[in-house]
Tab-separated table of N, CA and C in Angstrom:
chain	number	residue	atom	x	y	z
A	1	ALA	N	-2.767	-102.332	-44.480
A	1	ALA	CA	-2.518	-102.578	-43.602
A	1	ALA	C	-1.664	-102.519	-41.933
A	2	LEU	N	-1.891	-102.388	-41.259
A	2	LEU	CA	-1.408	-101.449	-40.453
A	2	LEU	C	-0.806	-103.281	-39.275
A	3	PRO	N	0.544	-103.292	-38.863
A	3	PRO	CA	1.356	-103.868	-38.663
A	3	PRO	C	0.871	-104.487	-37.576
A	4	THR	N	1.287	-105.409	-36.812
A	4	THR	CA	1.164	-105.994	-35.440
A	4	THR	C	1.948	-104.690	-34.343
A	5	SER	N	1.249	-104.286	-33.421
A	5	SER	CA	2.026	-103.405	-32.475
A	5	SER	C	1.709	-104.046	-30.757
A	6	VAL	N	2.677	-104.441	-30.469
A	6	VAL	CA	3.318	-105.105	-29.567
A	6	VAL	C	4.019	-104.143	-28.253
A	7	GLY	N	3.154	-104.374	-27.014
A	7	GLY	CA	3.555	-103.323	-25.815
A	7	GLY	C	4.663	-104.380	-24.902
A	8	GLY	N	4.688	-104.110	-23.980
A	8	GLY	CA	5.713	-104.528	-22.548
A	8	GLY	C	5.314	-104.979	-21.402
A	9	THR	N	5.967	-105.844	-20.759
A	9	THR	CA	5.760	-106.676	-19.768
A	9	THR	C	6.603	-107.053	-19.156
A	10	THR	N	6.662	-107.286	-17.691
A	10	THR	CA	7.355	-107.626	-16.924
A	10	THR	C	6.760	-108.849	-16.232
A	11	LEU	N	7.897	-109.717	-16.298
A	11	LEU	CA	7.499	-111.715	-16.603
A	11	LEU	C	8.066	-112.450	-15.077
A	12	THR	N	7.290	-112.215	-14.388
A	12	THR	CA	7.835	-113.251	-12.868
A	12	THR	C	7.400	-114.761	-13.339
A	13	ALA	N	8.222	-115.945	-13.183
A	13	ALA	CA	8.029	-117.301	-13.572
A	13	ALA	C	8.923	-117.365	-12.519
A	14	ASN	N	8.717	-119.078	-12.044
A	14	ASN	CA	8.787	-119.906	-11.865
A	14	ASN	C	10.545	-120.265	-11.455
A	15	PRO	N	12.142	-119.501	-10.296
A	15	PRO	CA	12.695	-119.705	-11.246
A	15	PRO	C	12.817	-121.110	-11.066
A	16	SER	N	12.662	-122.598	-10.491
A	16	SER	CA	12.716	-123.326	-11.212
A	16	SER	C	12.234	-124.352	-11.912
A	17	THR	N	11.111	-123.827	-12.374
A	17	THR	CA	10.137	-124.883	-13.279
A	17	THR	C	10.614	-124.117	-14.657
A	18	GLY	N	10.453	-122.266	-14.458
A	18	GLY	CA	10.316	-121.864	-15.204
A	18	GLY	C	9.440	-121.738	-15.402
A	19	ALA	N	8.227	-121.529	-14.610
A	19	ALA	CA	6.563	-121.661	-15.381
A	19	ALA	C	5.458	-120.517	-15.037
A	20	TYR	N	5.158	-120.046	-15.553
A	20	TYR	CA	4.026	-118.361	-15.833
A	20	TYR	C	4.267	-118.657	-13.872
A	21	LEU	N	3.900	-116.615	-13.568
A	21	LEU	CA	3.912	-116.946	-12.955
A	21	LEU	C	2.763	-116.015	-12.408
A	22	SER	N	2.854	-114.928	-13.305
A	22	SER	CA	2.518	-113.122	-13.408
A	22	SER	C	3.528	-112.217	-13.961
A	23	GLU	N	2.809	-111.486	-14.058
A	23	GLU	CA	3.287	-110.692	-15.542
A	23	GLU	C	1.911	-108.326	-14.895
A	24	THR	N	3.256	-107.673	-15.086
A	24	THR	CA	2.388	-106.449	-14.940
A	24	THR	C	2.738	-105.814	-16.233
A	25	THR	N	2.852	-104.959	-16.302
A	25	THR	CA	3.565	-102.988	-17.598
A	25	THR	C	3.924	-103.520	-16.929
A	26	TRP	N	5.786	-103.505	-18.282
A	26	TRP	CA	6.223	-103.470	-17.926
A	26	TRP	C	6.542	-101.639	-17.822
A	27	ASN	N	7.652	-101.145	-16.753
A	27	ASN	CA	7.936	-99.753	-16.326
A	27	ASN	C	9.170	-98.962	-15.819
A	28	GLY	N	10.169	-99.535	-16.458
A	28	GLY	CA	11.086	-99.154	-15.612
A	28	GLY	C	11.393	-97.565	-15.655
A	29	ALA	N	11.055	-97.243	-15.799
A	29	ALA	CA	11.017	-95.544	-16.184
A	29	ALA	C	10.537	-95.886	-14.307
A	30	THR	N	10.267	-95.234	-13.777
A	30	THR	CA	9.669	-95.296	-12.363
A	30	THR	C	10.268	-96.614	-11.249
A	31	GLY	N	10.806	-96.924	-12.182
A	31	GLY	CA	12.007	-98.004	-10.906
A	31	GLY	C	10.880	-99.515	-10.629
A	32	SER	N	9.666	-99.460	-11.613
A	32	SER	CA	9.259	-100.575	-10.817
A	32	SER	C	9.816	-102.006	-11.578
A	33	PHE	N	10.082	-103.234	-11.091
A	33	PHE	CA	10.621	-104.147	-11.305
A	33	PHE	C	11.674	-104.160	-12.566
A	34	SER	N	12.152	-103.524	-12.667
A	34	SER	CA	13.345	-103.128	-14.246
A	34	SER	C	14.265	-103.100	-13.659
A	35	VAL	N	15.248	-103.387	-14.359
A	35	VAL	CA	17.037	-103.235	-14.235
A	35	VAL	C	16.527	-101.034	-15.488
A	36	THR	N	15.942	-101.637	-16.312
A	36	THR	CA	16.039	-100.691	-17.577
A	36	THR	C	15.414	-99.278	-17.262
A	37	PRO	N	15.538	-98.782	-18.542
A	37	PRO	CA	14.732	-97.212	-18.096
A	37	PRO	C	14.042	-97.160	-18.922
A	38	GLY	N	12.836	-96.773	-19.110
A	38	GLY	CA	11.508	-96.928	-20.393
A	38	GLY	C	10.160	-97.868	-19.744
A	39	ALA	N	9.534	-97.591	-20.939
A	39	ALA	CA	8.149	-98.201	-20.582
A	39	ALA	C	7.751	-98.843	-21.711
A	40	SER	N	6.722	-99.431	-21.478
A	40	SER	CA	5.400	-99.770	-22.513
A	40	SER	C	5.018	-98.594	-23.144
A	41	GLY	N	4.846	-98.593	-24.787
A	41	GLY	CA	3.913	-97.551	-24.825
A	41	GLY	C	2.601	-97.933	-25.090
A	42	GLY	N	1.681	-97.733	-25.846
A	42	GLY	CA	0.382	-96.424	-26.609
A	42	GLY	C	-0.165	-96.485	-26.064
A	43	GLY	N	-1.721	-95.719	-26.781
A	43	GLY	CA	-2.836	-94.650	-25.948
A	43	GLY	C	-2.784	-94.773	-27.592
A	44	PHE	N	-4.109	-93.780	-28.506
A	44	PHE	CA	-4.649	-93.943	-29.737
A	44	PHE	C	-3.471	-93.284	-30.614
A	45	SER	N	-3.779	-93.459	-32.719
A	45	SER	CA	-3.601	-92.563	-33.473
A	45	SER	C	-3.679	-91.284	-33.683
A	46	HIS	N	-3.655	-89.797	-33.825
A	46	HIS	CA	-3.643	-89.246	-34.440
A	46	HIS	C	-3.768	-89.759	-35.989
A	47	LEU	N	-3.411	-90.702	-37.068
A	47	LEU	CA	-3.834	-90.622	-37.692
A	47	LEU	C	-3.939	-91.156	-38.957
A	48	PHE	N	-4.531	-92.739	-38.519
A	48	PHE	CA	-4.871	-94.027	-38.261
A	48	PHE	C	-6.217	-94.317	-37.841
A	49	GLY	N	-7.445	-93.862	-38.585
A	49	GLY	CA	-8.490	-94.232	-38.291
A	49	GLY	C	-8.745	-95.987	-37.546
A	50	ARG	N	-10.329	-96.477	-36.706
A	50	ARG	CA	-9.908	-97.789	-36.134
A	50	ARG	C	-9.976	-98.532	-36.859
A	51	PRO	N	-9.142	-99.702	-37.368
A	51	PRO	CA	-9.103	-100.704	-37.954
A	51	PRO	C	-10.657	-101.785	-38.387
A	52	GLY	N	-11.343	-102.369	-39.109
A	52	GLY	CA	-12.275	-103.147	-38.230
A	52	GLY	C	-12.788	-103.943	-37.562
A	53	TYR	N	-11.558	-105.161	-37.390
A	53	TYR	CA	-10.696	-106.094	-36.075
A	53	TYR	C	-10.719	-105.560	-35.016
A	54	GLN	N	-10.840	-103.730	-34.847
A	54	GLN	CA	-11.419	-103.226	-33.603
A	54	GLN	C	-12.524	-102.369	-32.842
A	55	ASP	N	-13.618	-102.997	-34.004
A	55	ASP	CA	-14.574	-102.725	-33.609
A	55	ASP	C	-15.223	-102.955	-32.802
A	56	GLY	N	-16.376	-102.585	-32.106
A	56	GLY	CA	-16.727	-102.723	-31.274
A	56	GLY	C	-15.513	-103.484	-29.900
A	57	VAL	N	-14.032	-102.572	-29.778
A	57	VAL	CA	-13.520	-103.502	-28.077
A	57	VAL	C	-13.739	-102.289	-27.928
A	58	PRO	N	-13.852	-102.375	-26.872
A	58	PRO	CA	-14.293	-101.037	-25.405
A	58	PRO	C	-13.712	-101.029	-25.161
A	59	GLY	N	-13.309	-99.610	-25.264
A	59	GLY	CA	-11.542	-98.572	-24.820
A	59	GLY	C	-11.321	-98.355	-25.962
A	60	ILE	N	-11.511	-98.959	-26.840
A	60	ILE	CA	-11.039	-98.049	-28.694
A	60	ILE	C	-12.180	-97.668	-28.876
A	61	GLY	N	-12.104	-95.759	-29.152
A	61	GLY	CA	-12.854	-95.000	-30.511
A	61	GLY	C	-12.325	-95.572	-31.962
A	62	THR	N	-12.285	-94.330	-32.441
A	62	THR	CA	-12.973	-93.608	-34.181
A	62	THR	C	-11.591	-94.682	-34.531
A	63	MET	N	-10.324	-93.956	-32.692
A	63	MET	CA	-8.525	-94.186	-34.005
A	63	MET	C	-7.712	-95.584	-33.775
A	64	ARG	N	-6.800	-95.955	-33.834
A	64	ARG	CA	-6.313	-96.886	-34.326
A	64	ARG	C	-5.958	-97.336	-32.742
A	65	GLY	N	-6.416	-98.225	-31.245
A	65	GLY	CA	-5.611	-97.971	-30.204
A	65	GLY	C	-4.288	-99.698	-30.992
A	66	VAL	N	-2.892	-99.088	-29.731
A	66	VAL	CA	-2.238	-99.426	-29.777
A	66	VAL	C	-1.561	-99.054	-28.195
A	67	PRO	N	-0.927	-101.369	-28.066
A	67	PRO	CA	-0.711	-101.748	-28.290
A	67	PRO	C	-1.628	-102.874	-28.958
A	68	ASP	N	-1.493	-104.030	-29.812
A	68	ASP	CA	-2.730	-105.292	-29.720
A	68	ASP	C	-2.652	-106.060	-29.083
A	69	VAL	N	-0.901	-106.284	-28.661
A	69	VAL	CA	-0.534	-107.094	-27.859
A	69	VAL	C	0.898	-107.084	-27.195
A	70	ALA	N	1.604	-107.729	-25.965
A	70	ALA	CA	2.052	-107.544	-25.291
A	70	ALA	C	2.734	-108.337	-25.212
A	71	GLY	N	4.274	-108.490	-24.507
A	71	GLY	CA	5.232	-110.104	-24.736
A	71	GLY	C	6.267	-108.944	-22.957
A	72	ASP	N	7.183	-109.970	-23.266
A	72	ASP	CA	7.854	-109.117	-21.597
A	72	ASP	C	9.276	-108.322	-22.112
A	73	ALA	N	8.751	-107.332	-22.002
A	73	ALA	CA	10.272	-106.994	-21.754
A	73	ALA	C	11.111	-106.592	-21.267
A	74	ASN	N	11.104	-106.521	-19.797
A	74	ASN	CA	12.356	-106.007	-19.715
A	74	ASN	C	13.438	-106.647	-18.822
A	75	GLN	N	14.535	-106.420	-18.800
A	75	GLN	CA	15.800	-106.796	-18.863
A	75	GLN	C	16.074	-107.693	-18.175
A	76	GLN	N	15.190	-108.246	-16.511
A	76	GLN	CA	15.838	-109.731	-15.912
A	76	GLN	C	14.560	-110.349	-16.067
A	77	GLY	N	15.200	-110.862	-16.521
A	77	GLY	CA	14.666	-112.536	-17.039
A	77	GLY	C	13.895	-112.487	-18.489
A	78	GLY	N	14.240	-111.167	-19.328
A	78	GLY	CA	13.943	-110.863	-20.560
A	78	GLY	C	14.579	-111.940	-22.153
A	79	LEU	N	14.100	-111.613	-23.009
A	79	LEU	CA	14.421	-112.343	-24.451
A	79	LEU	C	15.629	-112.636	-23.572
A	80	PRO	N	16.368	-114.046	-23.299
A	80	PRO	CA	17.772	-114.293	-24.671
A	80	PRO	C	18.012	-114.508	-25.467
A	81	ILE	N	19.232	-113.476	-25.646
A	81	ILE	CA	19.965	-113.088	-26.760
A	81	ILE	C	21.483	-114.110	-26.831
A	82	ILE	N	21.535	-114.833	-27.958
A	82	ILE	CA	22.797	-115.552	-28.059
A	82	ILE	C	24.334	-114.384	-29.103
A	83	MET	N	24.773	-114.031	-28.278
A	83	MET	CA	26.275	-113.679	-28.395
A	83	MET	C	27.416	-113.907	-28.811
A	84	ALA	N	27.528	-114.420	-30.203
A	84	ALA	CA	29.182	-114.524	-30.925
A	84	ALA	C	29.615	-113.812	-31.031
A	85	SER	N	31.107	-114.831	-29.790
A	85	SER	CA	32.394	-113.398	-30.946
A	85	SER	C	33.288	-114.356	-31.356
A	86	ARG	N	35.254	-114.113	-31.191
A	86	ARG	CA	36.026	-115.656	-31.622
A	86	ARG	C	36.090	-115.260	-30.176
A	87	SER	N	35.926	-114.723	-28.608
A	87	SER	CA	36.038	-115.003	-28.014
A	87	SER	C	35.061	-115.956	-27.407
A	88	GLY	N	34.047	-116.260	-27.636
A	88	GLY	CA	33.092	-117.499	-27.332
A	88	GLY	C	31.922	-116.794	-27.554
A	89	THR	N	31.412	-117.942	-26.466
A	89	THR	CA	29.521	-116.714	-27.125
A	89	THR	C	29.463	-116.660	-24.984
A	90	SER	N	28.488	-115.412	-24.948
A	90	SER	CA	28.048	-115.368	-24.375
A	90	SER	C	26.032	-114.992	-23.717
A	91	VAL	N	25.260	-115.232	-22.746
A	91	VAL	CA	24.268	-115.552	-23.339
A	91	VAL	C	23.822	-113.712	-22.206
A	92	ASN	N	23.406	-112.569	-22.580
A	92	ASN	CA	22.278	-112.438	-22.147
A	92	ASN	C	21.082	-111.485	-22.380
A	93	THR	N	20.572	-110.725	-21.899
A	93	THR	CA	18.972	-110.142	-21.994
A	93	THR	C	19.338	-108.662	-22.943
A	94	SER	N	17.834	-109.020	-23.924
A	94	SER	CA	17.843	-107.916	-24.848
A	94	SER	C	16.260	-107.295	-23.882
A	95	PRO	N	16.613	-106.039	-24.103
A	95	PRO	CA	14.906	-105.426	-22.804
A	95	PRO	C	14.617	-104.735	-23.588
A	96	GLY	N	13.430	-104.471	-23.710
A	96	GLY	CA	11.995	-102.991	-24.628
A	96	GLY	C	10.609	-103.364	-25.010
A	97	THR	N	10.306	-102.780	-25.890
A	97	THR	CA	9.527	-103.644	-26.533
A	97	THR	C	9.693	-104.303	-28.231
A	98	SER	N	10.716	-104.312	-28.477
A	98	SER	CA	11.330	-104.244	-29.149
A	98	SER	C	11.697	-105.898	-29.464
A	99	ALA	N	12.296	-106.152	-27.909
A	99	ALA	CA	11.985	-107.752	-27.805
A	99	ALA	C	11.454	-108.017	-28.342
A	100	ALA	N	10.365	-107.977	-26.903
A	100	ALA	CA	8.588	-108.306	-26.975
A	100	ALA	C	8.028	-108.550	-29.053
A	101	THR	N	8.343	-107.080	-29.079
A	101	THR	CA	7.851	-107.572	-30.804
A	101	THR	C	8.537	-108.941	-31.473
A	102	ALA	N	10.220	-109.071	-31.006
A	102	ALA	CA	10.770	-110.578	-31.216
A	102	ALA	C	10.189	-111.253	-30.990
A	103	LEU	N	9.776	-110.984	-30.419
A	103	LEU	CA	8.750	-112.452	-29.287
A	103	LEU	C	7.996	-112.610	-30.203
A	104	TRP	N	6.959	-112.054	-30.376
A	104	TRP	CA	5.512	-112.151	-31.116
A	104	TRP	C	5.791	-112.495	-32.863
A	105	ALA	N	6.808	-111.876	-34.249
A	105	ALA	CA	7.784	-112.413	-34.776
A	105	ALA	C	7.547	-113.548	-34.547
A	106	GLY	N	8.932	-113.850	-34.300
A	106	GLY	CA	8.339	-115.990	-34.056
A	106	GLY	C	7.465	-116.328	-33.350
A	107	LEU	N	6.549	-116.745	-32.460
A	107	LEU	CA	5.632	-116.718	-32.394
A	107	LEU	C	5.107	-116.546	-33.909
A	108	VAL	N	4.848	-116.359	-34.497
A	108	VAL	CA	3.716	-115.434	-36.146
A	108	VAL	C	4.316	-116.590	-36.489
A	109	ALA	N	5.726	-117.177	-36.699
A	109	ALA	CA	6.713	-117.747	-37.825
A	109	ALA	C	6.177	-119.013	-37.802
A	110	LEU	N	5.500	-119.652	-36.244
A	110	LEU	CA	6.010	-120.900	-35.463
A	110	LEU	C	3.897	-120.944	-35.842
A	111	ALA	N	3.468	-120.221	-36.436
A	111	ALA	CA	1.676	-120.355	-36.180
A	111	ALA	C	2.037	-120.173	-37.771
A	112	ASP	N	2.563	-119.646	-39.094
A	112	ASP	CA	3.352	-120.173	-40.660
A	112	ASP	C	3.204	-121.312	-40.154
A	113	GLN	N	4.050	-122.026	-39.801
A	113	GLN	CA	4.529	-123.088	-40.251
A	113	GLN	C	3.918	-124.007	-39.645
A	114	ASP	N	2.975	-124.005	-38.914
A	114	ASP	CA	2.082	-125.220	-38.337
A	114	ASP	C	0.345	-124.939	-39.713
A	115	ALA	N	0.605	-123.515	-39.767
A	115	ALA	CA	-0.320	-123.688	-40.841
A	115	ALA	C	0.160	-123.858	-42.381
A	116	HIS	N	1.275	-124.315	-42.505
A	116	HIS	CA	1.902	-125.025	-43.970
A	116	HIS	C	1.502	-123.391	-44.874
A	117	HIS	N	1.718	-122.356	-44.631
A	117	HIS	CA	1.417	-120.897	-45.673
A	117	HIS	C	1.893	-120.016	-45.128
A	118	ASP	N	1.769	-119.119	-45.314
A	118	ASP	CA	1.923	-117.972	-44.746
A	118	ASP	C	0.265	-116.279	-44.638
A	119	LEU	N	0.634	-116.522	-42.646
A	119	LEU	CA	-0.468	-116.660	-42.802
A	119	LEU	C	-0.972	-114.701	-43.033
A	120	GLY	N	0.218	-114.092	-43.097
A	120	GLY	CA	0.332	-112.413	-43.286
A	120	GLY	C	-0.755	-111.783	-41.961
A	121	LEU	N	-1.008	-110.253	-42.320
A	121	LEU	CA	-1.772	-109.488	-41.313
A	121	LEU	C	-3.069	-110.866	-40.166
A	122	VAL	N	-2.274	-110.733	-39.353
A	122	VAL	CA	-2.848	-111.689	-38.066
A	122	VAL	C	-2.880	-110.894	-37.454
A	123	ASN	N	-3.234	-109.640	-37.524
A	123	ASN	CA	-4.618	-109.346	-36.088
A	123	ASN	C	-5.878	-109.554	-36.382
A	124	PRO	N	-6.602	-109.542	-37.175
A	124	PRO	CA	-8.047	-110.264	-37.720
A	124	PRO	C	-8.104	-111.301	-36.580
A	125	ALA	N	-7.473	-112.339	-36.950
A	125	ALA	CA	-7.271	-113.638	-35.922
A	125	ALA	C	-6.612	-113.043	-34.275
A	126	ILE	N	-6.242	-112.331	-34.056
A	126	ILE	CA	-5.609	-112.188	-32.858
A	126	ILE	C	-6.397	-111.176	-31.985
A	127	TYR	N	-7.477	-110.538	-32.398
A	127	TYR	CA	-9.008	-109.737	-32.401
A	127	TYR	C	-10.157	-110.749	-32.212
A	128	ARG	N	-10.372	-112.211	-33.421
A	128	ARG	CA	-11.691	-112.962	-33.318
A	128	ARG	C	-10.997	-113.633	-31.547
A	129	ILE	N	-9.897	-114.145	-31.474
A	129	ILE	CA	-9.225	-115.097	-30.918
A	129	ILE	C	-9.340	-114.542	-29.170
A	130	ALA	N	-8.756	-113.570	-29.547
A	130	ALA	CA	-9.102	-112.149	-27.831
A	130	ALA	C	-10.712	-111.897	-27.397
A	131	ARG	N	-11.534	-112.055	-28.451
A	131	ARG	CA	-12.669	-112.027	-27.993
A	131	ARG	C	-13.556	-113.227	-28.105
A	132	GLY	N	-12.996	-114.422	-28.067
A	132	GLY	CA	-13.809	-115.472	-27.789
A	132	GLY	C	-13.252	-115.802	-27.267
A	133	SER	N	-14.121	-117.498	-26.717
A	133	SER	CA	-14.553	-118.095	-25.252
A	133	SER	C	-12.560	-118.469	-24.689
A	134	ARG	N	-11.708	-119.189	-25.747
A	134	ARG	CA	-10.230	-119.219	-25.842
A	134	ARG	C	-9.651	-117.871	-24.888
A	135	TYR	N	-10.669	-116.897	-24.572
A	135	TYR	CA	-9.362	-115.566	-24.640
A	135	TYR	C	-7.649	-115.696	-23.445
A	136	HIS	N	-8.488	-116.142	-21.910
A	136	HIS	CA	-8.101	-116.437	-21.056
A	136	HIS	C	-6.861	-117.542	-21.162
A	137	LYS	N	-7.478	-118.571	-22.600
A	137	LYS	CA	-6.087	-118.807	-22.534
A	137	LYS	C	-5.404	-118.609	-22.732
A	138	ALA	N	-5.375	-118.585	-23.859
A	138	ALA	CA	-4.493	-117.908	-25.816
A	138	ALA	C	-4.189	-117.081	-24.837
A	139	PHE	N	-4.652	-116.516	-24.325
A	139	PHE	CA	-3.534	-114.774	-23.845
A	139	PHE	C	-3.433	-114.846	-21.886
A	140	HIS	N	-1.791	-113.874	-21.995
A	140	HIS	CA	-2.616	-114.053	-20.168
A	140	HIS	C	-3.271	-111.555	-19.981
A	141	ASP	N	-3.472	-111.995	-19.524
A	141	ASP	CA	-4.306	-110.728	-19.994
A	141	ASP	C	-3.706	-109.821	-18.694
A	142	ILE	N	-3.198	-108.695	-19.080
A	142	ILE	CA	-2.190	-107.919	-18.318
A	142	ILE	C	-3.078	-107.063	-17.553
A	143	THR	N	-3.402	-106.578	-16.607
A	143	THR	CA	-4.315	-105.901	-15.259
A	143	THR	C	-3.506	-105.058	-14.511
A	144	THR	N	-2.076	-104.980	-14.205
A	144	THR	CA	-1.928	-103.895	-13.674
A	144	THR	C	-0.824	-102.865	-14.617
A	145	GLY	N	-0.886	-102.222	-13.507
A	145	GLY	CA	0.658	-101.298	-13.803
A	145	GLY	C	0.080	-100.740	-15.029
A	146	ASP	N	1.412	-99.383	-15.197
A	146	ASP	CA	1.185	-98.745	-16.534
A	146	ASP	C	2.162	-97.313	-17.154
A	147	ASN	N	2.127	-97.157	-17.908
A	147	ASN	CA	2.997	-96.898	-18.744
A	147	ASN	C	3.718	-94.996	-18.227
A	148	LEU	N	3.198	-94.206	-16.802
A	148	LEU	CA	4.111	-93.544	-16.879
A	148	LEU	C	5.129	-93.092	-16.821
A	149	THR	N	5.817	-92.789	-17.531
A	149	THR	CA	7.636	-91.620	-17.633
A	149	THR	C	7.784	-91.347	-16.361
A	150	LEU	N	9.393	-90.690	-16.967
A	150	LEU	CA	9.377	-89.117	-15.953
A	150	LEU	C	9.997	-88.536	-16.911
A	151	GLY	N	9.585	-88.491	-17.936
A	151	GLY	CA	9.907	-87.928	-19.085
A	151	GLY	C	8.209	-86.560	-19.524
A	152	PRO	N	8.646	-86.097	-21.017
A	152	PRO	CA	7.655	-85.273	-21.157
A	152	PRO	C	6.208	-86.607	-21.862
A	153	ILE	N	5.482	-87.028	-21.722
A	153	ILE	CA	4.428	-87.735	-22.310
A	153	ILE	C	3.395	-86.809	-22.080
A	154	SER	N	2.056	-86.907	-22.737
A	154	SER	CA	0.838	-87.187	-23.031
A	154	SER	C	-0.478	-87.640	-22.360
A	155	HIS	N	0.489	-88.622	-22.463
A	155	HIS	CA	-0.779	-89.549	-21.273
A	155	HIS	C	-0.757	-90.928	-20.645
A	156	THR	N	-0.682	-90.744	-19.465
A	156	THR	CA	-0.422	-92.380	-19.316
A	156	THR	C	-1.701	-93.144	-18.962
A	157	TYR	N	-1.023	-94.316	-19.227
A	157	TYR	CA	-1.997	-95.577	-19.508
A	157	TYR	C	-1.944	-96.913	-18.294
A	158	HIS	N	-3.225	-97.528	-18.392
A	158	HIS	CA	-2.570	-97.983	-17.605
A	158	HIS	C	-3.825	-99.369	-17.585
A	159	ALA	N	-2.779	-100.635	-17.687
A	159	ALA	CA	-3.585	-101.642	-17.897
A	159	ALA	C	-4.900	-101.549	-16.734
A	160	GLY	N	-5.449	-103.286	-17.899
A	160	GLY	CA	-7.195	-103.578	-16.558
A	160	GLY	C	-7.739	-104.677	-17.638
A	161	PRO	N	-8.786	-105.375	-17.166
A	161	PRO	CA	-9.488	-106.904	-18.372
A	161	PRO	C	-9.254	-105.898	-19.551
A	162	GLY	N	-9.026	-107.197	-20.653
A	162	GLY	CA	-8.984	-107.439	-21.958
A	162	GLY	C	-8.911	-106.657	-23.384
A	163	TRP	N	-8.798	-106.190	-23.754
A	163	TRP	CA	-7.998	-104.907	-24.345
A	163	TRP	C	-7.342	-103.553	-23.298
A	164	ASP	N	-6.633	-103.489	-23.576
A	164	ASP	CA	-6.408	-101.639	-22.438
A	164	ASP	C	-4.727	-101.605	-23.456
A	165	PRO	N	-4.721	-99.719	-23.513
A	165	PRO	CA	-4.453	-98.887	-24.719
A	165	PRO	C	-3.032	-98.900	-23.820
A	166	VAL	N	-2.313	-100.398	-23.425
A	166	VAL	CA	-0.796	-100.395	-22.658
A	166	VAL	C	-0.197	-101.480	-22.960
A	167	THR	N	-0.273	-102.684	-22.977
A	167	THR	CA	-0.461	-104.178	-22.956
A	167	THR	C	-1.270	-104.670	-24.794
A	168	GLY	N	-2.781	-104.123	-24.199
A	168	GLY	CA	-3.019	-105.008	-25.943
A	168	GLY	C	-4.383	-106.033	-25.519
A	169	TRP	N	-4.197	-106.890	-25.978
A	169	TRP	CA	-4.850	-108.501	-24.958
A	169	TRP	C	-3.862	-108.641	-23.914
A	170	GLY	N	-2.809	-108.296	-23.848
A	170	GLY	CA	-1.506	-109.462	-23.189
A	170	GLY	C	-0.602	-109.890	-23.894
A	171	SER	N	-0.061	-110.570	-23.304
A	171	SER	CA	1.096	-111.848	-23.627
A	171	SER	C	0.382	-113.423	-24.370
A	172	PRO	N	1.687	-113.554	-24.768
A	172	PRO	CA	0.369	-115.460	-24.741
A	172	PRO	C	0.994	-116.355	-24.373
A	173	ASN	N	0.248	-117.189	-24.988
A	173	ASN	CA	0.247	-118.585	-23.800
A	173	ASN	C	0.663	-119.887	-25.414
A	174	ALA	N	2.022	-119.616	-26.091
A	174	ALA	CA	2.251	-119.339	-27.323
A	174	ALA	C	1.409	-121.122	-27.306
A	175	GLN	N	1.755	-122.729	-26.604
A	175	GLN	CA	0.671	-123.749	-26.463
A	175	GLN	C	-0.772	-124.243	-27.220
A	176	VAL	N	-1.565	-122.280	-26.669
A	176	VAL	CA	-2.934	-122.183	-26.942
A	176	VAL	C	-3.382	-121.684	-28.753
A	177	LEU	N	-2.374	-120.046	-28.096
A	177	LEU	CA	-1.997	-119.159	-29.632
A	177	LEU	C	-1.704	-120.075	-30.421
A	178	VAL	N	-0.378	-120.589	-30.527
A	178	VAL	CA	-0.015	-120.511	-32.263
A	178	VAL	C	-1.108	-121.825	-32.176
A	179	PRO	N	-1.624	-122.983	-32.194
A	179	PRO	CA	-2.658	-123.470	-32.235
A	179	PRO	C	-3.673	-122.810	-33.430
A	180	LEU	N	-4.335	-122.105	-32.921
A	180	LEU	CA	-5.463	-121.006	-32.857
A	180	LEU	C	-4.814	-120.440	-34.575
A	181	LEU	N	-3.863	-119.908	-34.095
A	181	LEU	CA	-3.836	-118.473	-35.520
A	181	LEU	C	-3.541	-119.817	-36.585
A	182	ALA	N	-3.239	-120.300	-36.558
A	182	ALA	CA	-3.074	-121.607	-37.669
A	182	ALA	C	-4.105	-121.757	-38.555
A	183	ARG	N	-4.997	-121.550	-37.349
A	183	ARG	CA	-6.219	-122.257	-38.533
A	183	ARG	C	-6.917	-121.424	-39.372
């Protein structure tokens, strides 16, 4: 089974309350809203065929489409990391899709805890939820931005409604998604 693949976004939240405002595809390579170079990955495998849970998803052909989901990957306002040392502690932010992947690992751990067992591969559940009536409550659908980089890549993908090969189904609304995954 192929693991969950995570793309990157740039999150805009209310600076006073932290409330979600919007997101776009993370792309620091072209300078859009990021201090960190790099961009969300994405595309289609040349090695792995489309898994059954991706059957019938618009935009996915016969090969595995990635990413499945996305999370904040921008250094500004990104995943807080507490650094402890002999001289004290500091809070930094961790950029990139590695940080977004850690966010998803934590979210799945919460769902495991809520379910009282290891959920195992969550991709079939993610796709079931995203293709159902609760999609826009469980996910923030990222519809703007692209993963164009300044280096040599073979394809540039654009975010769009529903699943896309740069942000997948989008970023999580954990309050809704965790209980749905735990079912």
